[in-house]
Amino acid sequence: MTPLGASLVCGALSSPFKRAGRPDAALPPDRLTRPAAPVEPGPLAAYGGICGFAASGPLPLTYPHVRAFPLTLRLMTGRAFPLPVLGLVHTWIEITPHRPVRPAEPLELAVYAVGLSPHRRGAEVTMATEARVGGELVWESRSGYLSRHRRATPDHAARGRTTAARGPAAPAAEDLPALAEWRLPSDLGRRYGAVSGDRNPIHLHPAAARLFGFPRAIAHGMWSVARCLAEAGDPDAVRFLRAEFRAPVLLPATVTYAADASGSAFELRGPDRRTHLVGSVLRSAG
């Protein structure tokens, strides 16, 4: 069994003994790290292919998050982590790239929990991820994950209070012009899970998703962000990204990518104009 698989089994076994919606619980002080290692070309190419990134150039802006996900999962499945990992819903992410990173550069990774706050649907934990090259901080992120009350209705949104949101909130991206339409297959969650390591049951099969209140498997929020960034282009100019996941994308689905003329605001919406994701980026001048 792979270390990631072992973490998932550990999380499945420990989740029944942890309570959702505990904003007063203590977070583990651990800072999990991974020594410097180059990116493997095969997994990077598979990730780029499913998300739509170019086959050459710097690492995709979202890829360090994927590289660090085994550390995140190991921390979340540990005995000291207060929330059940099964059914956790990714609600928002902020990414700050300090410079472009080349695939050949060995990345040192670190993950730690920042804070825990009440949410109207349960409790939301903020996780931090950092990537360094030779000790230089080249990339960092903050992410919110929601542990929902059992009585909660399905929602992929971060409509409650979040912590450690350092940048501007993503805009209410209404009436942005539609630029592309994507048909998402029913197995997208399984395919993305295979390349990212995120095999949360809510993304894999309808039967597993129904156990957590979703009628069908839902797409990964990080796939949605990555696909939008790949469509926008000019990744080297991005200096800050914030995205909020407003509603689940039930698979299979047809979704529309919309963005303003500058590419600083974007959204992903369904045929009924239900907004699944809103995001904003800050780009360097010139």
PDB file of C-alpha atoms in Angstrom:
ATOM      1  CA  MET A   1       0.000   0.000   0.000  1.00  0.00           C
ATOM      2  CA  THR A   2       1.289   3.477  -0.869  1.00  0.00           C
ATOM      3  CA  PRO A   3       1.845   6.042   1.921  1.00  0.00           C
ATOM      4  CA  LEU A   4      -1.056   8.048   0.506  1.00  0.00           C
ATOM      5  CA  GLY A   5      -3.292   4.985   0.533  1.00  0.00           C
ATOM      6  CA  ALA A   6      -2.272   4.252   4.111  1.00  0.00           C
ATOM      7  CA  SER A   7      -3.225   7.828   5.084  1.00  0.00           C
ATOM      8  CA  LEU A   8      -6.655   7.402   3.496  1.00  0.00           C
ATOM      9  CA  VAL A   9      -7.244   4.158   5.377  1.00  0.00           C
ATOM     10  CA  CYS A  10      -6.125   5.822   8.599  1.00  0.00           C
ATOM     11  CA  GLY A  11      -8.497   8.711   7.936  1.00  0.00           C
ATOM     12  CA  ALA A  12     -11.396   6.371   7.242  1.00  0.00           C
ATOM     13  CA  LEU A  13     -10.799   4.491  10.485  1.00  0.00           C
ATOM     14  CA  SER A  14     -10.384   7.581  12.653  1.00  0.00           C
ATOM     15  CA  SER A  15     -13.165   9.751  11.164  1.00  0.00           C
ATOM     16  CA  PRO A  16     -16.061   8.099  13.072  1.00  0.00           C
ATOM     17  CA  PHE A  17     -14.367   9.062  16.348  1.00  0.00           C
ATOM     18  CA  LYS A  18     -14.054  12.748  15.446  1.00  0.00           C
ATOM     19  CA  ARG A  19     -16.874  15.273  15.555  1.00  0.00           C
ATOM     20  CA  ALA A  20     -17.711  17.640  12.736  1.00  0.00           C
ATOM     21  CA  GLY A  21     -18.385  21.248  13.625  1.00  0.00           C
ATOM     22  CA  ARG A  22     -15.928  21.695  16.516  1.00  0.00           C
ATOM     23  CA  PRO A  23     -14.474  25.197  16.149  1.00  0.00           C
ATOM     24  CA  ASP A  24     -13.147  25.142  19.728  1.00  0.00           C
ATOM     25  CA  ALA A  25     -10.857  22.148  19.203  1.00  0.00           C
ATOM     26  CA  ALA A  26      -7.076  22.440  19.339  1.00  0.00           C
ATOM     27  CA  LEU A  27      -5.094  22.077  16.136  1.00  0.00           C
ATOM     28  CA  PRO A  28      -1.921  19.999  15.942  1.00  0.00           C
ATOM     29  CA  PRO A  29       1.251  22.119  16.206  1.00  0.00           C
ATOM     30  CA  ASP A  30       3.059  19.882  13.727  1.00  0.00           C
ATOM     31  CA  ARG A  31       4.794  21.319  10.678  1.00  0.00           C
ATOM     32  CA  LEU A  32       5.180  18.453   8.233  1.00  0.00           C
ATOM     33  CA  THR A  33       7.962  18.759   5.674  1.00  0.00           C
ATOM     34  CA  ARG A  34       9.227  17.000   2.584  1.00  0.00           C
ATOM     35  CA  PRO A  35      12.917  17.264   1.659  1.00  0.00           C
ATOM     36  CA  ALA A  36      13.911  18.901  -1.608  1.00  0.00           C
ATOM     37  CA  ALA A  37      13.114  16.731  -4.625  1.00  0.00           C
ATOM     38  CA  PRO A  38      12.693  17.425  -8.342  1.00  0.00           C
ATOM     39  CA  VAL A  39       9.312  17.091  -9.988  1.00  0.00           C
ATOM     40  CA  GLU A  40       8.767  13.813 -11.808  1.00  0.00           C
ATOM     41  CA  PRO A  41       8.000  14.428 -15.508  1.00  0.00           C
ATOM     42  CA  GLY A  42       5.359  11.682 -15.820  1.00  0.00           C
ATOM     43  CA  PRO A  43       3.009  12.822 -13.037  1.00  0.00           C
ATOM     44  CA  LEU A  44       3.502  16.457 -14.065  1.00  0.00           C
ATOM     45  CA  ALA A  45       2.536  15.669 -17.669  1.00  0.00           C
ATOM     46  CA  ALA A  46      -0.541  13.727 -16.493  1.00  0.00           C
ATOM     47  CA  TYR A  47      -1.597  16.651 -14.302  1.00  0.00           C
ATOM     48  CA  GLY A  48      -1.062  19.168 -17.072  1.00  0.00           C
ATOM     49  CA  GLY A  49      -3.037  17.026 -19.488  1.00  0.00           C
ATOM     50  CA  ILE A  50      -6.154  16.715 -17.349  1.00  0.00           C
ATOM     51  CA  CYS A  51      -6.096  20.403 -16.355  1.00  0.00           C
ATOM     52  CA  GLY A  52      -5.192  21.858 -19.756  1.00  0.00           C
ATOM     53  CA  PHE A  53      -1.770  23.339 -18.964  1.00  0.00           C
ATOM     54  CA  ALA A  54       1.003  23.665 -21.531  1.00  0.00           C
ATOM     55  CA  ALA A  55       3.473  20.782 -21.715  1.00  0.00           C
ATOM     56  CA  SER A  56       6.485  23.093 -21.248  1.00  0.00           C
ATOM     57  CA  GLY A  57       7.415  26.129 -19.180  1.00  0.00           C
ATOM     58  CA  PRO A  58       7.242  26.792 -15.426  1.00  0.00           C
ATOM     59  CA  LEU A  59       5.274  24.623 -13.046  1.00  0.00           C
ATOM     60  CA  PRO A  60       1.510  25.296 -13.168  1.00  0.00           C
ATOM     61  CA  LEU A  61       0.551  27.708 -10.423  1.00  0.00           C
ATOM     62  CA  THR A  62      -1.558  25.060  -8.693  1.00  0.00           C
ATOM     63  CA  TYR A  63       0.942  22.188  -8.910  1.00  0.00           C
ATOM     64  CA  PRO A  64       2.843  22.775  -5.631  1.00  0.00           C
ATOM     65  CA  HIS A  65      -0.509  22.294  -3.875  1.00  0.00           C
ATOM     66  CA  VAL A  66      -0.761  18.868  -5.507  1.00  0.00           C
ATOM     67  CA  ARG A  67       2.836  17.991  -4.632  1.00  0.00           C
ATOM     68  CA  ALA A  68       2.197  18.883  -0.998  1.00  0.00           C
ATOM     69  CA  PHE A  69      -1.169  17.139  -0.744  1.00  0.00           C
ATOM     70  CA  PRO A  70       0.258  13.921   0.769  1.00  0.00           C
ATOM     71  CA  LEU A  71       1.633  16.035   3.627  1.00  0.00           C
ATOM     72  CA  THR A  72      -1.728  17.771   4.037  1.00  0.00           C
ATOM     73  CA  LEU A  73      -3.532  14.447   4.116  1.00  0.00           C
ATOM     74  CA  ARG A  74      -1.055  12.985   6.594  1.00  0.00           C
ATOM     75  CA  LEU A  75      -1.618  15.922   8.938  1.00  0.00           C
ATOM     76  CA  MET A  76      -5.403  15.752   8.574  1.00  0.00           C
ATOM     77  CA  THR A  77      -5.514  12.010   9.228  1.00  0.00           C
ATOM     78  CA  GLY A  78      -3.325  12.218  12.301  1.00  0.00           C
ATOM     79  CA  ARG A  79      -4.783  11.514  15.729  1.00  0.00           C
ATOM     80  CA  ALA A  80      -4.181  15.117  16.844  1.00  0.00           C
ATOM     81  CA  PHE A  81      -6.221  16.618  13.979  1.00  0.00           C
ATOM     82  CA  PRO A  82      -9.669  17.379  15.470  1.00  0.00           C
ATOM     83  CA  LEU A  83     -11.929  17.061  12.408  1.00  0.00           C
ATOM     84  CA  PRO A  84     -12.900  13.937  10.425  1.00  0.00           C
ATOM     85  CA  VAL A  85     -11.067  13.912   7.111  1.00  0.00           C
ATOM     86  CA  LEU A  86     -13.777  11.985   5.260  1.00  0.00           C
ATOM     87  CA  GLY A  87     -16.229  14.411   3.724  1.00  0.00           C
ATOM     88  CA  LEU A  88     -14.097  17.523   4.253  1.00  0.00           C
ATOM     89  CA  VAL A  89     -15.008  20.085   1.580  1.00  0.00           C
ATOM     90  CA  HIS A  90     -12.473  22.495   0.099  1.00  0.00           C
ATOM     91  CA  THR A  91     -14.061  25.948   0.355  1.00  0.00           C
ATOM     92  CA  TRP A  92     -11.446  28.487  -0.785  1.00  0.00           C
ATOM     93  CA  ILE A  93      -7.789  28.891  -1.685  1.00  0.00           C
ATOM     94  CA  GLU A  94      -5.282  31.719  -1.932  1.00  0.00           C
ATOM     95  CA  ILE A  95      -1.990  31.263  -3.791  1.00  0.00           C
ATOM     96  CA  THR A  96       0.975  33.633  -3.777  1.00  0.00           C
ATOM     97  CA  PRO A  97       3.770  32.711  -6.201  1.00  0.00           C
ATOM     98  CA  HIS A  98       6.935  34.662  -5.441  1.00  0.00           C
ATOM     99  CA  ARG A  99       8.549  33.685  -8.721  1.00  0.00           C
ATOM    100  CA  PRO A 100       8.070  31.104 -11.491  1.00  0.00           C
ATOM    101  CA  VAL A 101       9.366  27.647 -10.588  1.00  0.00           C
ATOM    102  CA  ARG A 102      10.996  25.390 -13.157  1.00  0.00           C
ATOM    103  CA  PRO A 103      10.219  21.652 -13.067  1.00  0.00           C
ATOM    104  CA  ALA A 104      13.915  20.822 -12.614  1.00  0.00           C
ATOM    105  CA  GLU A 105      14.189  22.855  -9.408  1.00  0.00           C
ATOM    106  CA  PRO A 106      14.040  20.648  -6.283  1.00  0.00           C
ATOM    107  CA  LEU A 107      11.112  21.776  -4.128  1.00  0.00           C
ATOM    108  CA  GLU A 108      11.174  21.678  -0.344  1.00  0.00           C
ATOM    109  CA  LEU A 109       7.590  21.487   0.951  1.00  0.00           C
ATOM    110  CA  ALA A 110       5.973  22.267   4.291  1.00  0.00           C
ATOM    111  CA  VAL A 111       2.365  22.037   5.498  1.00  0.00           C
ATOM    112  CA  TYR A 112       0.806  23.177   8.767  1.00  0.00           C
ATOM    113  CA  ALA A 113      -2.587  24.148  10.217  1.00  0.00           C
ATOM    114  CA  VAL A 114      -3.148  27.888  10.702  1.00  0.00           C
ATOM    115  CA  GLY A 115      -6.501  28.207  12.427  1.00  0.00           C
ATOM    116  CA  LEU A 116      -9.962  26.818  13.098  1.00  0.00           C
ATOM    117  CA  SER A 117     -13.102  28.949  12.965  1.00  0.00           C
ATOM    118  CA  PRO A 118     -16.862  28.467  13.273  1.00  0.00           C
ATOM    119  CA  HIS A 119     -18.866  28.229  10.074  1.00  0.00           C
ATOM    120  CA  ARG A 120     -22.634  28.263   9.784  1.00  0.00           C
ATOM    121  CA  ARG A 121     -22.416  24.717   8.446  1.00  0.00           C
ATOM    122  CA  GLY A 122     -19.828  23.382  10.886  1.00  0.00           C
ATOM    123  CA  ALA A 123     -16.171  24.276  11.375  1.00  0.00           C
ATOM    124  CA  GLU A 124     -13.568  25.432   8.892  1.00  0.00           C
ATOM    125  CA  VAL A 125      -9.847  24.771   9.176  1.00  0.00           C
ATOM    126  CA  THR A 126      -7.232  26.868   7.384  1.00  0.00           C
ATOM    127  CA  MET A 127      -4.184  25.006   6.093  1.00  0.00           C
ATOM    128  CA  ALA A 128      -0.917  26.614   4.943  1.00  0.00           C
ATOM    129  CA  THR A 129       1.477  25.222   2.348  1.00  0.00           C
ATOM    130  CA  GLU A 130       4.946  26.542   1.521  1.00  0.00           C
ATOM    131  CA  ALA A 131       7.416  25.637  -1.230  1.00  0.00           C
ATOM    132  CA  ARG A 132      11.101  26.559  -1.116  1.00  0.00           C
ATOM    133  CA  VAL A 133      14.069  26.171  -3.439  1.00  0.00           C
ATOM    134  CA  GLY A 134      17.400  26.179  -1.638  1.00  0.00           C
ATOM    135  CA  GLY A 135      15.751  27.807   1.359  1.00  0.00           C
ATOM    136  CA  GLU A 136      14.112  30.567  -0.735  1.00  0.00           C
ATOM    137  CA  LEU A 137      10.333  30.841  -0.363  1.00  0.00           C
ATOM    138  CA  VAL A 138       9.076  30.621  -3.948  1.00  0.00           C
ATOM    139  CA  TRP A 139       5.386  29.759  -3.467  1.00  0.00           C
ATOM    140  CA  GLU A 140       2.816  29.679  -0.659  1.00  0.00           C
ATOM    141  CA  SER A 141      -0.890  29.128  -0.199  1.00  0.00           C
ATOM    142  CA  ARG A 142      -3.743  29.160   2.305  1.00  0.00           C
ATOM    143  CA  SER A 143      -6.764  26.874   1.957  1.00  0.00           C
ATOM    144  CA  GLY A 144     -10.049  26.499   3.811  1.00  0.00           C
ATOM    145  CA  TYR A 145     -11.640  23.091   4.444  1.00  0.00           C
ATOM    146  CA  LEU A 146     -15.139  22.721   5.865  1.00  0.00           C
ATOM    147  CA  SER A 147     -16.262  19.971   8.210  1.00  0.00           C
ATOM    148  CA  ARG A 148     -20.037  20.057   7.966  1.00  0.00           C
ATOM    149  CA  HIS A 149     -22.732  19.349  10.530  1.00  0.00           C
ATOM    150  CA  ARG A 150     -24.629  16.171   9.718  1.00  0.00           C
ATOM    151  CA  ARG A 151     -27.838  18.130   9.181  1.00  0.00           C
ATOM    152  CA  ALA A 152     -26.218  20.411   6.611  1.00  0.00           C
ATOM    153  CA  THR A 153     -27.506  20.442   3.066  1.00  0.00           C
ATOM    154  CA  PRO A 154     -24.967  19.871   0.267  1.00  0.00           C
ATOM    155  CA  ASP A 155     -22.963  23.007  -0.345  1.00  0.00           C
ATOM    156  CA  HIS A 156     -19.462  23.560  -1.647  1.00  0.00           C
ATOM    157  CA  ALA A 157     -19.426  27.157  -0.516  1.00  0.00           C
ATOM    158  CA  ALA A 158     -17.432  29.226   1.884  1.00  0.00           C
ATOM    159  CA  ARG A 159     -20.301  31.489   2.857  1.00  0.00           C
ATOM    160  CA  GLY A 160     -19.391  31.534   6.525  1.00  0.00           C
ATOM    161  CA  ARG A 161     -16.440  33.249   8.134  1.00  0.00           C
ATOM    162  CA  THR A 162     -12.964  32.209   6.991  1.00  0.00           C
ATOM    163  CA  THR A 163      -9.610  32.755   8.657  1.00  0.00           C
ATOM    164  CA  ALA A 164      -6.245  33.928   7.403  1.00  0.00           C
ATOM    165  CA  ALA A 165      -7.685  35.409   4.205  1.00  0.00           C
ATOM    166  CA  ARG A 166      -4.858  37.818   3.465  1.00  0.00           C
ATOM    167  CA  GLY A 167      -5.909  39.086   0.060  1.00  0.00           C
ATOM    168  CA  PRO A 168      -9.038  40.698  -1.351  1.00  0.00           C
ATOM    169  CA  ALA A 169     -12.144  38.554  -1.455  1.00  0.00           C
ATOM    170  CA  ALA A 170     -12.988  37.095  -4.827  1.00  0.00           C
ATOM    171  CA  PRO A 171     -15.463  39.369  -6.584  1.00  0.00           C
ATOM    172  CA  ALA A 172     -19.101  38.549  -7.101  1.00  0.00           C
ATOM    173  CA  ALA A 173     -18.397  37.684 -10.722  1.00  0.00           C
ATOM    174  CA  GLU A 174     -21.820  38.348 -12.194  1.00  0.00           C
ATOM    175  CA  ASP A 175     -22.515  38.684 -15.899  1.00  0.00           C
ATOM    176  CA  LEU A 176     -18.952  37.991 -16.977  1.00  0.00           C
ATOM    177  CA  PRO A 177     -18.822  37.105 -20.679  1.00  0.00           C
ATOM    178  CA  ALA A 178     -18.769  33.387 -21.451  1.00  0.00           C
ATOM    179  CA  LEU A 179     -15.543  32.319 -23.160  1.00  0.00           C
ATOM    180  CA  ALA A 180     -15.620  28.524 -23.171  1.00  0.00           C
ATOM    181  CA  GLU A 181     -17.894  25.558 -22.438  1.00  0.00           C
ATOM    182  CA  TRP A 182     -16.598  22.278 -21.040  1.00  0.00           C
ATOM    183  CA  ARG A 183     -18.340  18.898 -20.857  1.00  0.00           C
ATOM    184  CA  LEU A 184     -17.122  17.071 -17.770  1.00  0.00           C
ATOM    185  CA  PRO A 185     -17.340  13.251 -17.749  1.00  0.00           C
ATOM    186  CA  SER A 186     -18.673  11.263 -14.837  1.00  0.00           C
ATOM    187  CA  ASP A 187     -15.219   9.819 -14.110  1.00  0.00           C
ATOM    188  CA  LEU A 188     -13.433  13.195 -13.886  1.00  0.00           C
ATOM    189  CA  GLY A 189     -13.160  12.909 -10.101  1.00  0.00           C
ATOM    190  CA  ARG A 190     -11.507   9.504 -10.329  1.00  0.00           C
ATOM    191  CA  ARG A 191      -9.147  10.660 -13.078  1.00  0.00           C
ATOM    192  CA  TYR A 192      -8.116  13.819 -11.255  1.00  0.00           C
ATOM    193  CA  GLY A 193      -7.829  11.883  -8.001  1.00  0.00           C
ATOM    194  CA  ALA A 194      -5.376   9.516  -9.673  1.00  0.00           C
ATOM    195  CA  VAL A 195      -3.020  12.346 -10.696  1.00  0.00           C
ATOM    196  CA  SER A 196      -3.478  14.537  -7.593  1.00  0.00           C
ATOM    197  CA  GLY A 197      -3.759  11.940  -4.843  1.00  0.00           C
ATOM    198  CA  ASP A 198      -7.005  13.515  -3.574  1.00  0.00           C
ATOM    199  CA  ARG A 199      -9.282  10.477  -3.403  1.00  0.00           C
ATOM    200  CA  ASN A 200     -11.897  11.922  -1.077  1.00  0.00           C
ATOM    201  CA  PRO A 201     -14.977   9.672  -1.563  1.00  0.00           C
ATOM    202  CA  ILE A 202     -17.177  12.653  -2.488  1.00  0.00           C
ATOM    203  CA  HIS A 203     -15.267  12.859  -5.791  1.00  0.00           C
ATOM    204  CA  LEU A 204     -15.107   9.194  -6.763  1.00  0.00           C
ATOM    205  CA  HIS A 205     -18.482   7.436  -7.028  1.00  0.00           C
ATOM    206  CA  PRO A 206     -22.153   8.444  -6.653  1.00  0.00           C
ATOM    207  CA  ALA A 207     -22.709   5.877  -3.900  1.00  0.00           C
ATOM    208  CA  ALA A 208     -19.790   7.215  -1.862  1.00  0.00           C
ATOM    209  CA  ALA A 209     -20.830  10.830  -2.450  1.00  0.00           C
ATOM    210  CA  ARG A 210     -24.386  10.100  -1.229  1.00  0.00           C
ATOM    211  CA  LEU A 211     -22.981   9.057   2.142  1.00  0.00           C
ATOM    212  CA  PHE A 212     -21.946  12.699   2.595  1.00  0.00           C
ATOM    213  CA  GLY A 213     -25.132  14.292   1.295  1.00  0.00           C
ATOM    214  CA  PHE A 214     -24.306  14.732  -2.396  1.00  0.00           C
ATOM    215  CA  PRO A 215     -26.577  13.137  -5.014  1.00  0.00           C
ATOM    216  CA  ARG A 216     -23.633  12.396  -7.326  1.00  0.00           C
ATOM    217  CA  ALA A 217     -19.860  12.572  -7.228  1.00  0.00           C
ATOM    218  CA  ILE A 218     -18.574  16.141  -7.411  1.00  0.00           C
ATOM    219  CA  ALA A 219     -15.603  17.600  -9.268  1.00  0.00           C
ATOM    220  CA  HIS A 220     -12.539  18.639  -7.286  1.00  0.00           C
ATOM    221  CA  GLY A 221     -12.411  22.336  -6.576  1.00  0.00           C
ATOM    222  CA  MET A 222      -8.686  22.350  -7.359  1.00  0.00           C
ATOM    223  CA  TRP A 223      -9.360  20.882 -10.792  1.00  0.00           C
ATOM    224  CA  SER A 224     -11.820  23.721 -11.441  1.00  0.00           C
ATOM    225  CA  VAL A 225      -9.288  26.373 -10.397  1.00  0.00           C
ATOM    226  CA  ALA A 226      -6.503  24.793 -12.419  1.00  0.00           C
ATOM    227  CA  ARG A 227      -8.659  24.454 -15.528  1.00  0.00           C
ATOM    228  CA  CYS A 228      -9.704  28.111 -15.305  1.00  0.00           C
ATOM    229  CA  LEU A 229      -6.078  29.234 -14.914  1.00  0.00           C
ATOM    230  CA  ALA A 230      -5.016  27.116 -17.873  1.00  0.00           C
ATOM    231  CA  GLU A 231      -7.725  28.710 -19.993  1.00  0.00           C
ATOM    232  CA  ALA A 232      -6.737  32.241 -18.919  1.00  0.00           C
ATOM    233  CA  GLY A 233      -3.105  31.820 -19.960  1.00  0.00           C
ATOM    234  CA  ASP A 234      -0.103  34.029 -19.055  1.00  0.00           C
ATOM    235  CA  PRO A 235       0.616  32.128 -15.804  1.00  0.00           C
ATOM    236  CA  ASP A 236       4.007  33.784 -15.225  1.00  0.00           C
ATOM    237  CA  ALA A 237       2.328  37.169 -14.687  1.00  0.00           C
ATOM    238  CA  VAL A 238       0.096  36.012 -11.799  1.00  0.00           C
ATOM    239  CA  ARG A 239       1.179  37.427  -8.441  1.00  0.00           C
ATOM    240  CA  PHE A 240      -1.829  36.442  -6.349  1.00  0.00           C
ATOM    241  CA  LEU A 241      -4.864  34.195  -6.784  1.00  0.00           C
ATOM    242  CA  ARG A 242      -7.983  33.776  -4.699  1.00  0.00           C
ATOM    243  CA  ALA A 243     -10.783  31.383  -5.565  1.00  0.00           C
ATOM    244  CA  GLU A 244     -13.957  30.487  -3.678  1.00  0.00           C
ATOM    245  CA  PHE A 245     -15.981  27.359  -4.308  1.00  0.00           C
ATOM    246  CA  ARG A 246     -19.631  28.394  -4.262  1.00  0.00           C
ATOM    247  CA  ALA A 247     -21.555  25.259  -5.300  1.00  0.00           C
ATOM    248  CA  PRO A 248     -20.609  21.677  -6.167  1.00  0.00           C
ATOM    249  CA  VAL A 249     -20.188  20.577  -9.762  1.00  0.00           C
ATOM    250  CA  LEU A 250     -22.185  17.335  -9.903  1.00  0.00           C
ATOM    251  CA  LEU A 251     -20.661  14.924 -12.416  1.00  0.00           C
ATOM    252  CA  PRO A 252     -21.261  14.545 -15.297  1.00  0.00           C
ATOM    253  CA  ALA A 253     -21.790  18.217 -16.070  1.00  0.00           C
ATOM    254  CA  THR A 254     -21.561  20.975 -18.622  1.00  0.00           C
ATOM    255  CA  VAL A 255     -19.972  24.152 -17.271  1.00  0.00           C
ATOM    256  CA  THR A 256     -19.156  27.562 -18.696  1.00  0.00           C
ATOM    257  CA  TYR A 257     -15.919  29.458 -18.113  1.00  0.00           C
ATOM    258  CA  ALA A 258     -16.392  33.233 -18.030  1.00  0.00           C
ATOM    259  CA  ALA A 259     -13.901  36.049 -17.458  1.00  0.00           C
ATOM    260  CA  ASP A 260     -13.517  39.774 -17.847  1.00  0.00           C
ATOM    261  CA  ALA A 261     -11.416  41.352 -20.581  1.00  0.00           C
ATOM    262  CA  SER A 262      -8.313  41.648 -18.390  1.00  0.00           C
ATOM    263  CA  GLY A 263      -8.590  38.133 -17.018  1.00  0.00           C
ATOM    264  CA  SER A 264      -8.487  39.446 -13.449  1.00  0.00           C
ATOM    265  CA  ALA A 265     -11.937  38.069 -12.568  1.00  0.00           C
ATOM    266  CA  PHE A 266     -13.324  34.700 -13.621  1.00  0.00           C
ATOM    267  CA  GLU A 267     -16.065  32.264 -12.765  1.00  0.00           C
ATOM    268  CA  LEU A 268     -17.327  28.785 -13.550  1.00  0.00           C
ATOM    269  CA  ARG A 269     -21.096  28.379 -13.862  1.00  0.00           C
ATOM    270  CA  GLY A 270     -23.652  25.782 -14.852  1.00  0.00           C
ATOM    271  CA  PRO A 271     -26.332  25.840 -17.577  1.00  0.00           C
ATOM    272  CA  ASP A 272     -28.796  27.337 -15.078  1.00  0.00           C
ATOM    273  CA  ARG A 273     -26.225  30.093 -14.359  1.00  0.00           C
ATOM    274  CA  ARG A 274     -25.602  28.650 -10.931  1.00  0.00           C
ATOM    275  CA  THR A 275     -22.144  29.828  -9.926  1.00  0.00           C
ATOM    276  CA  HIS A 276     -19.771  27.034  -8.968  1.00  0.00           C
ATOM    277  CA  LEU A 277     -16.577  29.038  -8.551  1.00  0.00           C
ATOM    278  CA  VAL A 278     -15.514  32.681  -8.484  1.00  0.00           C
ATOM    279  CA  GLY A 279     -11.944  33.829  -8.607  1.00  0.00           C
ATOM    280  CA  SER A 280      -9.648  36.777  -9.018  1.00  0.00           C
ATOM    281  CA  VAL A 281      -5.987  37.209  -9.871  1.00  0.00           C
ATOM    282  CA  LEU A 282      -3.526  40.046  -9.530  1.00  0.00           C
ATOM    283  CA  ARG A 283      -1.015  40.235 -12.381  1.00  0.00           C
ATOM    284  CA  SER A 284       2.278  42.051 -12.674  1.00  0.00           C
ATOM    285  CA  ALA A 285       2.315  45.148 -14.834  1.00  0.00           C
ATOM    286  CA  GLY A 286       3.571  44.716 -18.368  1.00  0.00           C
TER     287      GLY A 286
END
